[in-house]
Coordinates of N, CA and C and ligand atoms in Angstrom, one line a residue:
M1 N -166.3 -8.8 -8.9 CA -166.9 -10.1 -9.0 C -168.4 -10.0 -9.4
E2 N -169.0 -8.9 -9.0 CA -170.4 -8.8 -9.4 C -170.6 -8.4 -10.8
C3 N -171.5 -9.0 -11.5 CA -171.8 -8.7 -12.9 C -173.0 -7.8 -13.0
G4 N -173.6 -7.4 -11.9 CA -174.7 -6.5 -12.0 C -176.0 -7.3 -11.9
C5 N -175.9 -8.6 -11.7 CA -177.1 -9.4 -11.7 C -177.7 -9.4 -10.2
G6 N -176.8 -9.0 -9.3 CA -177.3 -9.0 -7.9 C -177.0 -10.3 -7.2
K7 N -176.8 -11.3 -8.0 CA -176.5 -12.6 -7.4 C -175.0 -12.7 -7.1
T8 N -174.7 -13.7 -6.4 CA -173.2 -14.0 -6.1 C -172.9 -15.2 -6.9
M9 N -171.6 -15.6 -6.9 CA -171.2 -16.8 -7.6 C -171.9 -18.0 -7.1
A10 N -172.0 -18.0 -5.7 CA -172.7 -19.1 -5.1 C -174.2 -19.1 -5.4
G11 N -174.7 -18.0 -5.8 CA -176.1 -17.9 -6.2 C -176.4 -18.4 -7.6
G12 N -175.4 -18.9 -8.2 CA -175.6 -19.6 -9.5 C -175.5 -18.7 -10.7
C13 N -174.9 -17.6 -10.6 CA -174.7 -16.7 -11.8 C -173.5 -17.2 -12.6
R14 N -173.7 -17.6 -13.8 CA -172.7 -18.2 -14.7 C -171.6 -17.1 -15.0
S15 N -172.1 -15.9 -15.3 CA -171.3 -14.8 -15.6 C -170.3 -14.5 -14.5
C16 N -170.8 -14.4 -13.2 CA -170.0 -14.2 -12.1 C -169.0 -15.3 -11.9
L17 N -169.4 -16.5 -12.1 CA -168.5 -17.6 -11.9 C -167.3 -17.6 -12.9
L18 N -167.7 -17.2 -14.2 CA -166.6 -17.1 -15.2 C -165.6 -16.1 -14.8
R19 N -166.1 -14.9 -14.4 CA -165.2 -13.9 -13.9 C -164.3 -14.3 -12.8
E20 N -164.9 -14.9 -11.8 CA -164.2 -15.3 -10.6 C -163.1 -16.3 -11.0
V21 N -163.4 -17.3 -11.7 CA -162.4 -18.3 -12.1 C -161.3 -17.7 -13.0
S22 N -161.7 -17.0 -13.9 CA -160.7 -16.3 -14.8 C -159.8 -15.4 -14.1
G23 N -160.4 -14.6 -13.2 CA -159.6 -13.7 -12.3 C -158.6 -14.4 -11.5
R24 N -159.0 -15.5 -10.9 CA -158.0 -16.3 -10.1 C -156.9 -16.9 -10.9
L25 N -157.3 -17.4 -12.1 CA -156.2 -17.9 -13.0 C -155.2 -16.8 -13.4
C26 N -155.7 -15.7 -13.7 CA -154.9 -14.5 -14.1 C -153.9 -14.2 -12.9
K27 N -154.5 -14.2 -11.7 CA -153.8 -13.8 -10.5 C -152.6 -14.8 -10.3
D28 N -152.9 -16.0 -10.7 CA -151.8 -17.1 -10.6 C -150.9 -17.1 -11.7
G29 N -151.0 -16.1 -12.6 CA -150.0 -16.0 -13.7 C -150.4 -16.6 -15.0
H30 N -151.6 -17.1 -15.1 CA -152.0 -17.7 -16.3 C -152.6 -16.6 -17.2
N31 N -152.4 -16.7 -18.5 CA -153.1 -15.8 -19.5 C -154.5 -16.3 -19.8
S32 N -155.4 -16.0 -18.8 CA -156.8 -16.5 -18.9 C -157.7 -15.4 -19.4
A33 N -158.7 -15.8 -20.1 CA -159.7 -14.8 -20.6 C -161.1 -15.4 -20.6
I34 N -162.1 -14.5 -20.6 CA -163.4 -15.0 -20.9 C -163.7 -14.9 -22.4
C35 N -164.1 -16.0 -23.0 CA -164.3 -16.0 -24.4 C -165.8 -16.0 -24.7
K36 N -166.2 -15.0 -25.6 CA -167.6 -15.0 -26.0 C -167.7 -15.2 -27.4
S37 N -168.3 -16.4 -27.7 CA -168.4 -16.7 -29.1 C -169.8 -16.3 -29.6
K38 N -169.9 -16.1 -30.9 CA -171.2 -15.6 -31.5 C -171.2 -16.2 -32.9
W39 N -172.4 -16.7 -33.3 CA -172.4 -17.2 -34.6 C -173.8 -16.9 -35.2
R40 N -173.8 -16.8 -36.6 CA -175.0 -16.5 -37.3 C -175.8 -17.8 -37.6
S41 N -177.0 -17.7 -37.9 CA -177.8 -18.9 -38.3 C -177.4 -19.3 -39.7
S42 N -177.5 -20.6 -39.9 CA -177.3 -21.2 -41.2 C -178.4 -22.1 -41.5
P43 N -178.5 -22.7 -42.7 CA -179.6 -23.6 -42.9 C -179.6 -24.8 -41.9
D44 N -178.5 -25.1 -41.3 CA -178.4 -26.2 -40.4 C -178.7 -25.8 -39.0
I45 N -178.2 -24.7 -38.5 CA -178.4 -24.4 -37.1 C -178.8 -22.9 -36.9
P46 N -179.5 -22.7 -35.8 CA -179.9 -21.3 -35.5 C -178.7 -20.5 -34.9
S47 N -178.8 -19.2 -34.9 CA -177.7 -18.4 -34.4 C -177.6 -18.6 -32.8
G48 N -176.6 -18.1 -32.3 CA -176.5 -18.2 -30.8 C -175.2 -17.6 -30.3
E49 N -175.0 -17.7 -29.0 CA -173.7 -17.2 -28.4 C -173.4 -18.0 -27.2
H50 N -172.2 -18.0 -26.8 CA -171.8 -18.8 -25.7 C -170.6 -18.2 -25.0
A51 N -170.5 -18.4 -23.7 CA -169.3 -17.8 -23.0 C -168.6 -19.0 -22.2
F52 N -167.3 -18.9 -22.3 CA -166.5 -19.9 -21.6 C -165.1 -19.3 -21.3
L53 N -164.2 -20.1 -20.8 CA -162.9 -19.6 -20.5 C -161.8 -20.2 -21.3
D54 N -160.7 -19.6 -21.4 CA -159.5 -20.3 -22.0 C -158.2 -19.8 -21.3
V55 N -157.2 -20.5 -21.5 CA -155.9 -20.1 -21.0 C -154.9 -20.3 -22.2
V56 N -154.2 -19.2 -22.5 CA -153.3 -19.3 -23.6 C -151.8 -19.2 -23.1
D57 N -151.1 -20.2 -23.5 CA -149.7 -20.3 -23.0 C -148.7 -20.1 -24.2
N58 N -148.0 -19.0 -24.1 CA -147.0 -18.7 -25.1 C -145.6 -19.0 -24.7
S59 N -145.4 -19.6 -23.6 CA -144.1 -19.7 -22.9 C -143.2 -20.7 -23.6
S60 N -143.7 -21.6 -24.4 CA -142.9 -22.6 -25.1 C -142.6 -22.2 -26.5
L61 N -141.3 -21.9 -26.8 CA -140.9 -21.6 -28.2 C -141.1 -22.8 -29.1
K62 N -140.9 -24.0 -28.5 CA -141.0 -25.2 -29.3 C -142.4 -25.5 -29.7
K63 N -143.3 -25.4 -28.7 CA -144.7 -25.8 -28.9 C -145.5 -24.7 -29.6
G64 N -145.0 -23.5 -29.5 CA -145.8 -22.3 -29.9 C -146.9 -22.0 -29.0
E65 N -148.0 -21.4 -29.5 CA -149.1 -21.1 -28.6 C -149.9 -22.3 -28.3
V66 N -150.2 -22.5 -27.0 CA -151.0 -23.6 -26.6 C -152.3 -23.0 -26.0
R67 N -153.4 -23.3 -26.5 CA -154.6 -22.8 -25.9 C -155.4 -23.9 -25.3
V68 N -155.8 -23.7 -24.0 CA -156.6 -24.7 -23.3 C -158.0 -24.1 -23.1
I69 N -159.0 -24.8 -23.4 CA -160.3 -24.4 -23.3 C -160.8 -24.9 -21.9
I70 N -161.5 -24.0 -21.2 CA -162.2 -24.4 -19.9 C -163.7 -24.2 -20.0
E71 N -164.4 -25.2 -19.9 CA -165.9 -25.1 -19.9 C -166.3 -25.6 -18.5
L72 N -166.9 -24.7 -17.8 CA -167.3 -25.1 -16.4 C -168.5 -25.9 -16.3
N73 N -169.4 -25.9 -17.4 CA -170.6 -26.7 -17.3 C -170.6 -27.8 -18.4
F74 N -169.5 -28.4 -18.6 CA -169.4 -29.3 -19.8 C -170.4 -30.4 -19.9
R75 N -170.5 -31.1 -18.8 CA -171.4 -32.3 -18.8 C -172.9 -31.8 -19.0
A76 N -173.2 -30.7 -18.4 CA -174.6 -30.2 -18.5 C -175.0 -29.8 -19.9
E77 N -174.0 -29.4 -20.7 CA -174.2 -29.0 -22.1 C -174.8 -30.2 -22.9
F78 N -174.5 -31.4 -22.4 CA -174.9 -32.6 -23.2 C -176.0 -33.4 -22.6
E79 N -176.5 -33.0 -21.5 CA -177.5 -33.7 -20.8 C -178.8 -33.6 -21.6
M80 N -179.6 -34.7 -21.7 CA -180.9 -34.6 -22.4 C -181.9 -35.3 -21.5
A81 N -183.0 -34.6 -21.4 CA -184.0 -35.0 -20.4 C -184.6 -36.4 -20.7
R82 N -184.9 -36.7 -22.0 CA -185.6 -37.9 -22.3 C -184.7 -38.9 -23.1
A83 N -183.4 -38.8 -22.8 CA -182.5 -39.7 -23.4 C -182.5 -41.2 -22.9
G84 N -182.0 -42.1 -23.6 CA -182.0 -43.5 -23.1 C -180.8 -43.7 -22.2
D85 N -180.7 -44.9 -21.7 CA -179.7 -45.3 -20.7 C -178.3 -45.2 -21.4
Q86 N -178.2 -45.7 -22.6 CA -176.9 -45.7 -23.3 C -176.3 -44.3 -23.4
Y87 N -177.1 -43.4 -23.8 CA -176.7 -42.0 -23.9 C -176.3 -41.4 -22.5
N88 N -177.2 -41.7 -21.6 CA -177.0 -41.1 -20.2 C -175.7 -41.6 -19.6
N89 N -175.5 -42.9 -19.8 CA -174.2 -43.5 -19.3 C -173.0 -42.8 -19.9
L90 N -173.1 -42.5 -21.2 CA -172.0 -41.8 -21.9 C -171.8 -40.4 -21.3
V91 N -172.9 -39.7 -21.1 CA -172.8 -38.3 -20.5 C -172.3 -38.4 -19.1
Q92 N -172.6 -39.4 -18.3 CA -172.1 -39.5 -17.0 C -170.6 -39.6 -16.9
K93 N -170.0 -40.1 -18.0 CA -168.6 -40.3 -18.0 C -167.8 -39.0 -18.3
L94 N -168.6 -38.0 -18.7 CA -168.0 -36.7 -19.0 C -167.6 -36.0 -17.7
P95 N -166.5 -35.2 -17.8 CA -166.1 -34.4 -16.6 C -167.1 -33.3 -16.5
E96 N -167.4 -32.9 -15.3 CA -168.3 -31.7 -15.1 C -167.7 -30.5 -15.7
V97 N -166.4 -30.4 -15.5 CA -165.6 -29.2 -16.0 C -164.6 -29.8 -17.1
F98 N -164.7 -29.2 -18.2 CA -163.7 -29.6 -19.3 C -162.5 -28.7 -19.2
V99 N -161.3 -29.3 -19.2 CA -160.1 -28.5 -19.4 C -159.2 -29.2 -20.4
G100 N -159.1 -28.7 -21.5 CA -158.3 -29.4 -22.5 C -158.2 -28.6 -23.8
K101 N -157.4 -29.2 -24.7 CA -157.2 -28.5 -26.0 C -158.4 -28.7 -27.0
V102 N -158.4 -27.8 -28.0 CA -159.5 -27.8 -28.9 C -159.7 -29.2 -29.6
E103 N -158.6 -29.8 -29.9 CA -158.7 -31.1 -30.6 C -159.5 -32.1 -29.8
R104 N -159.2 -32.1 -28.5 CA -159.9 -33.1 -27.6 C -161.4 -32.7 -27.5
L105 N -161.6 -31.4 -27.4 CA -163.0 -31.0 -27.3 C -163.8 -31.4 -28.6
Q106 N -163.1 -31.2 -29.7 CA -163.7 -31.6 -31.0 C -164.1 -33.0 -31.0
S107 N -163.2 -33.9 -30.6 CA -163.5 -35.3 -30.7 C -164.6 -35.7 -29.7
L108 N -164.6 -35.1 -28.5 CA -165.7 -35.4 -27.6 C -167.1 -34.9 -28.1
I109 N -167.1 -33.8 -28.8 CA -168.3 -33.3 -29.3 C -168.8 -34.2 -30.4
K110 N -167.9 -34.7 -31.2 CA -168.3 -35.6 -32.3 C -168.9 -36.9 -31.7
I111 N -168.3 -37.4 -30.7 CA -168.8 -38.7 -30.1 C -170.1 -38.5 -29.4
L112 N -170.3 -37.4 -28.7 CA -171.5 -37.1 -28.0 C -172.7 -36.8 -28.9
C113 N -172.4 -36.0 -29.9 CA -173.5 -35.6 -30.8 C -173.9 -36.8 -31.7
S114 N -173.0 -37.7 -32.1 CA -173.5 -38.8 -32.9 C -174.2 -39.8 -32.0
A115 N -173.9 -39.9 -30.7 CA -174.6 -40.7 -29.8 C -176.0 -40.1 -29.5
A116 N -176.1 -38.8 -29.5 CA -177.4 -38.2 -29.2 C -178.3 -38.4 -30.5
K117 N -177.7 -38.3 -31.6 CA -178.5 -38.5 -32.9 C -179.0 -39.9 -32.9
K118 N -178.2 -40.9 -32.6 CA -178.6 -42.3 -32.6 C -179.7 -42.5 -31.6
C119 N -179.5 -41.9 -30.4 CA -180.5 -42.1 -29.4 C -181.9 -41.6 -29.7
M120 N -181.9 -40.4 -30.3 CA -183.2 -39.8 -30.7 C -183.8 -40.5 -31.9
K121 N -183.0 -41.0 -32.7 CA -183.5 -41.8 -33.9 C -184.2 -43.1 -33.4
E122 N -183.5 -43.7 -32.4 CA -184.1 -45.0 -31.8 C -185.4 -44.7 -31.1
K123 N -185.5 -43.5 -30.5 CA -186.7 -43.2 -29.8 C -187.7 -42.5 -30.7
K124 N -187.4 -42.4 -31.9 CA -188.2 -41.7 -32.9 C -188.6 -40.3 -32.5
M125 N -187.7 -39.6 -31.9 CA -188.0 -38.3 -31.5 C -187.2 -37.3 -32.3
H126 N -187.7 -36.1 -32.4 CA -187.0 -35.0 -33.2 C -185.9 -34.5 -32.3
M127 N -184.7 -34.3 -32.9 CA -183.6 -33.8 -32.2 C -183.5 -32.3 -32.5
G128 N -183.5 -31.5 -31.4 CA -183.4 -30.0 -31.5 C -182.1 -29.6 -32.2
P129 N -182.2 -28.6 -33.0 CA -181.0 -28.2 -33.8 C -179.8 -27.8 -32.9
W130 N -180.1 -27.4 -31.7 CA -179.0 -27.0 -30.7 C -178.3 -28.3 -30.2
R131 N -178.8 -29.5 -30.6 CA -178.1 -30.7 -30.2 C -177.1 -31.2 -31.3
K132 N -177.2 -30.5 -32.4 CA -176.4 -31.0 -33.5 C -174.9 -30.7 -33.3
Q133 N -174.1 -31.5 -34.0 CA -172.7 -31.3 -33.9 C -172.2 -29.9 -34.3
K134 N -172.8 -29.4 -35.4 CA -172.4 -28.1 -35.9 C -172.7 -27.0 -34.8
Y135 N -173.8 -27.2 -34.1 CA -174.2 -26.2 -33.1 C -173.2 -26.2 -32.0
M136 N -172.9 -27.5 -31.5 CA -172.0 -27.6 -30.4 C -170.6 -27.1 -30.7
Q137 N -170.2 -27.4 -32.0 CA -168.9 -26.9 -32.4 C -168.9 -25.4 -32.4
A138 N -170.0 -24.8 -32.9 CA -170.1 -23.3 -32.9 C -169.9 -22.7 -31.6
K139 N -170.4 -23.3 -30.5 CA -170.3 -22.8 -29.2 C -168.8 -22.5 -28.8
W140 N -167.9 -23.4 -29.0 CA -166.6 -23.3 -28.6 C -165.6 -23.0 -29.7
L141 N -166.0 -23.2 -30.9 CA -165.0 -23.1 -32.0 C -165.2 -22.0 -33.0
S142 N -166.3 -21.3 -32.8 CA -166.5 -20.2 -33.8 C -165.7 -19.0 -33.2
P143 N -165.5 -18.0 -34.1 CA -164.7 -16.8 -33.7 C -165.3 -16.2 -32.4
C144 N -164.3 -15.9 -31.5 CA -164.8 -15.4 -30.2 C -164.0 -14.2 -29.7
K145 N -164.6 -13.4 -28.9 CA -164.0 -12.2 -28.3 C -163.4 -12.6 -27.0
R146 N -162.1 -12.4 -26.9 CA -161.4 -12.7 -25.6 C -161.4 -11.5 -24.7
T147 N -161.9 -11.6 -23.5 CA -161.8 -10.5 -22.6 C -160.9 -10.9 -21.4
T148 N -159.8 -10.2 -21.3 CA -158.9 -10.5 -20.1 C -159.3 -9.5 -19.0
L149 N -159.4 -10.0 -17.8 CA -159.8 -9.2 -16.7 C -158.6 -8.3 -16.2
T150 N -157.5 -8.9 -16.1 CA -156.3 -8.2 -15.6 C -155.4 -7.9 -16.8
P151 N -155.2 -6.6 -17.2 CA -154.5 -6.3 -18.3 C -153.0 -6.3 -18.1
V152 N -152.5 -6.7 -16.9 CA -151.1 -6.7 -16.6 C -150.3 -7.8 -17.3
L153 N -151.1 -8.8 -17.8 CA -150.4 -10.0 -18.4 C -149.7 -9.7 -19.7
A154 N -148.5 -10.2 -19.8 CA -147.7 -10.1 -21.0 C -148.2 -11.1 -22.0
V155 N -148.3 -10.6 -23.3 CA -148.6 -11.6 -24.3 C -147.5 -11.5 -25.4
G156 N -147.5 -12.5 -26.2 CA -146.5 -12.6 -27.3 C -145.1 -12.8 -26.8
D157 N -144.1 -12.1 -27.3 CA -142.7 -12.4 -27.0 C -142.4 -12.3 -25.6
S158 N -142.8 -11.3 -24.9 CA -142.5 -11.0 -23.5 C -143.0 -12.2 -22.6
A159 N -144.1 -12.8 -23.1 CA -144.7 -13.9 -22.3 C -143.7 -15.0 -22.2
R160 N -142.8 -15.2 -23.2 CA -141.9 -16.3 -23.2 C -140.8 -16.2 -22.1
L161 N -140.7 -15.0 -21.6 CA -139.7 -14.8 -20.5 C -140.2 -15.3 -19.1
R162 N -141.5 -15.4 -19.1 CA -142.1 -15.8 -17.8 C -141.8 -17.3 -17.6
P163 N -141.7 -17.7 -16.3 CA -141.5 -19.1 -16.1 C -142.7 -19.9 -16.7
K164 N -142.4 -21.1 -17.2 CA -143.4 -21.9 -17.9 C -144.4 -22.4 -16.9
P165 N -145.7 -22.0 -17.1 CA -146.7 -22.6 -16.2 C -147.0 -24.0 -16.7
K166 N -147.2 -24.8 -15.7 CA -147.5 -26.2 -16.0 C -149.0 -26.4 -16.1
E167 N -149.4 -27.3 -17.1 CA -150.9 -27.5 -17.3 C -151.5 -28.1 -16.0
S168 N -150.7 -29.0 -15.3 CA -151.2 -29.6 -14.2 C -151.5 -28.6 -13.0
M169 N -150.8 -27.5 -13.0 CA -151.1 -26.5 -12.0 C -152.5 -25.9 -12.2
L170 N -152.8 -25.8 -13.5 CA -154.2 -25.3 -13.8 C -155.2 -26.1 -13.2
T171 N -155.1 -27.4 -13.3 CA -156.0 -28.4 -12.8 C -156.1 -28.2 -11.3
V172 N -154.9 -28.1 -10.7 CA -154.9 -28.0 -9.2 C -155.7 -26.7 -8.8
D173 N -155.4 -25.6 -9.5 CA -156.0 -24.4 -9.2 C -157.5 -24.5 -9.3
L174 N -158.0 -25.1 -10.3 CA -159.5 -25.2 -10.5 C -160.0 -26.1 -9.4
L175 N -159.3 -27.2 -9.0 CA -159.8 -28.1 -8.0 C -159.9 -27.4 -6.7
E176 N -158.9 -26.5 -6.4 CA -159.0 -25.8 -5.1 C -160.1 -24.9 -5.1
M177 N -160.4 -24.3 -6.2 CA -161.5 -23.3 -6.3 C -162.9 -24.0 -6.1
M178 N -163.0 -25.2 -6.7 CA -164.3 -25.9 -6.6 C -164.1 -27.3 -6.0
P179 N -164.0 -27.3 -4.7 CA -163.7 -28.5 -4.0 C -164.7 -29.6 -4.2
N180 N -165.9 -29.2 -4.5 CA -166.9 -30.3 -4.7 C -167.0 -30.7 -6.2
R181 N -166.2 -30.2 -7.0 CA -166.1 -30.7 -8.4 C -164.9 -31.6 -8.5
H182 N -165.2 -32.8 -8.5 CA -164.0 -33.7 -8.5 C -164.0 -34.6 -9.7
C183 N -164.6 -34.1 -10.8 CA -164.7 -34.9 -12.0 C -163.8 -34.4 -13.1
M184 N -162.6 -33.9 -12.6 CA -161.7 -33.3 -13.6 C -160.8 -34.3 -14.3
T185 N -160.8 -35.5 -13.9 CA -159.9 -36.5 -14.5 C -160.3 -36.7 -16.0
A186 N -159.3 -37.1 -16.7 CA -159.6 -37.3 -18.2 C -160.7 -38.2 -18.4
V187 N -161.6 -37.9 -19.3 CA -162.7 -38.7 -19.6 C -162.3 -39.8 -20.5
Q188 N -162.9 -41.0 -20.3 CA -162.6 -42.1 -21.1 C -163.9 -42.5 -21.8
V189 N -164.0 -42.2 -23.0 CA -165.2 -42.7 -23.7 C -164.9 -43.8 -24.6
V190 N -165.6 -44.9 -24.4 CA -165.3 -46.1 -25.1 C -166.2 -46.2 -26.3
Ligands
LIG1 ZN1 -173.8 -12.2 -11.9

């Protein structure tokens, strides 16, 4: 569980927290991994990297591979110090922890980033490039390296033989791990 930083999970180390949560999900039979995305700079956005979790479910022949992204600091990613009430209210509606498919993540990013843009425009302030939709998308949607902590998990065909894990179980697992994080319910952005 130690990442070498000397801190503990409770000490606020993100790397330790990612390992701990991913490890527990694996232990419960989920194909969970730490994903490290990395992207180059482009005329629009600077380069960067980001770490988050995912769970890949291959158990359904019908649905094929289902990938669920888990971002433990989802709301914090969108907080802005000098934003207006309208934007802040929107951010407050976000779950602290995001658990969901890529499509849902994409639509949330779109909504939040266009709201941020509007807010900064109204305040006549410059918006940092790391607030742009392209940058936010790069964090979770650019090519990433998946690191699985426990190599015992079956992938591909053999995974289909395992009992089908339910998505709701995942939510329960996370809630048990983080009892003070109760904002896991689906976000409703109007
Ligand atoms: Zn650490």
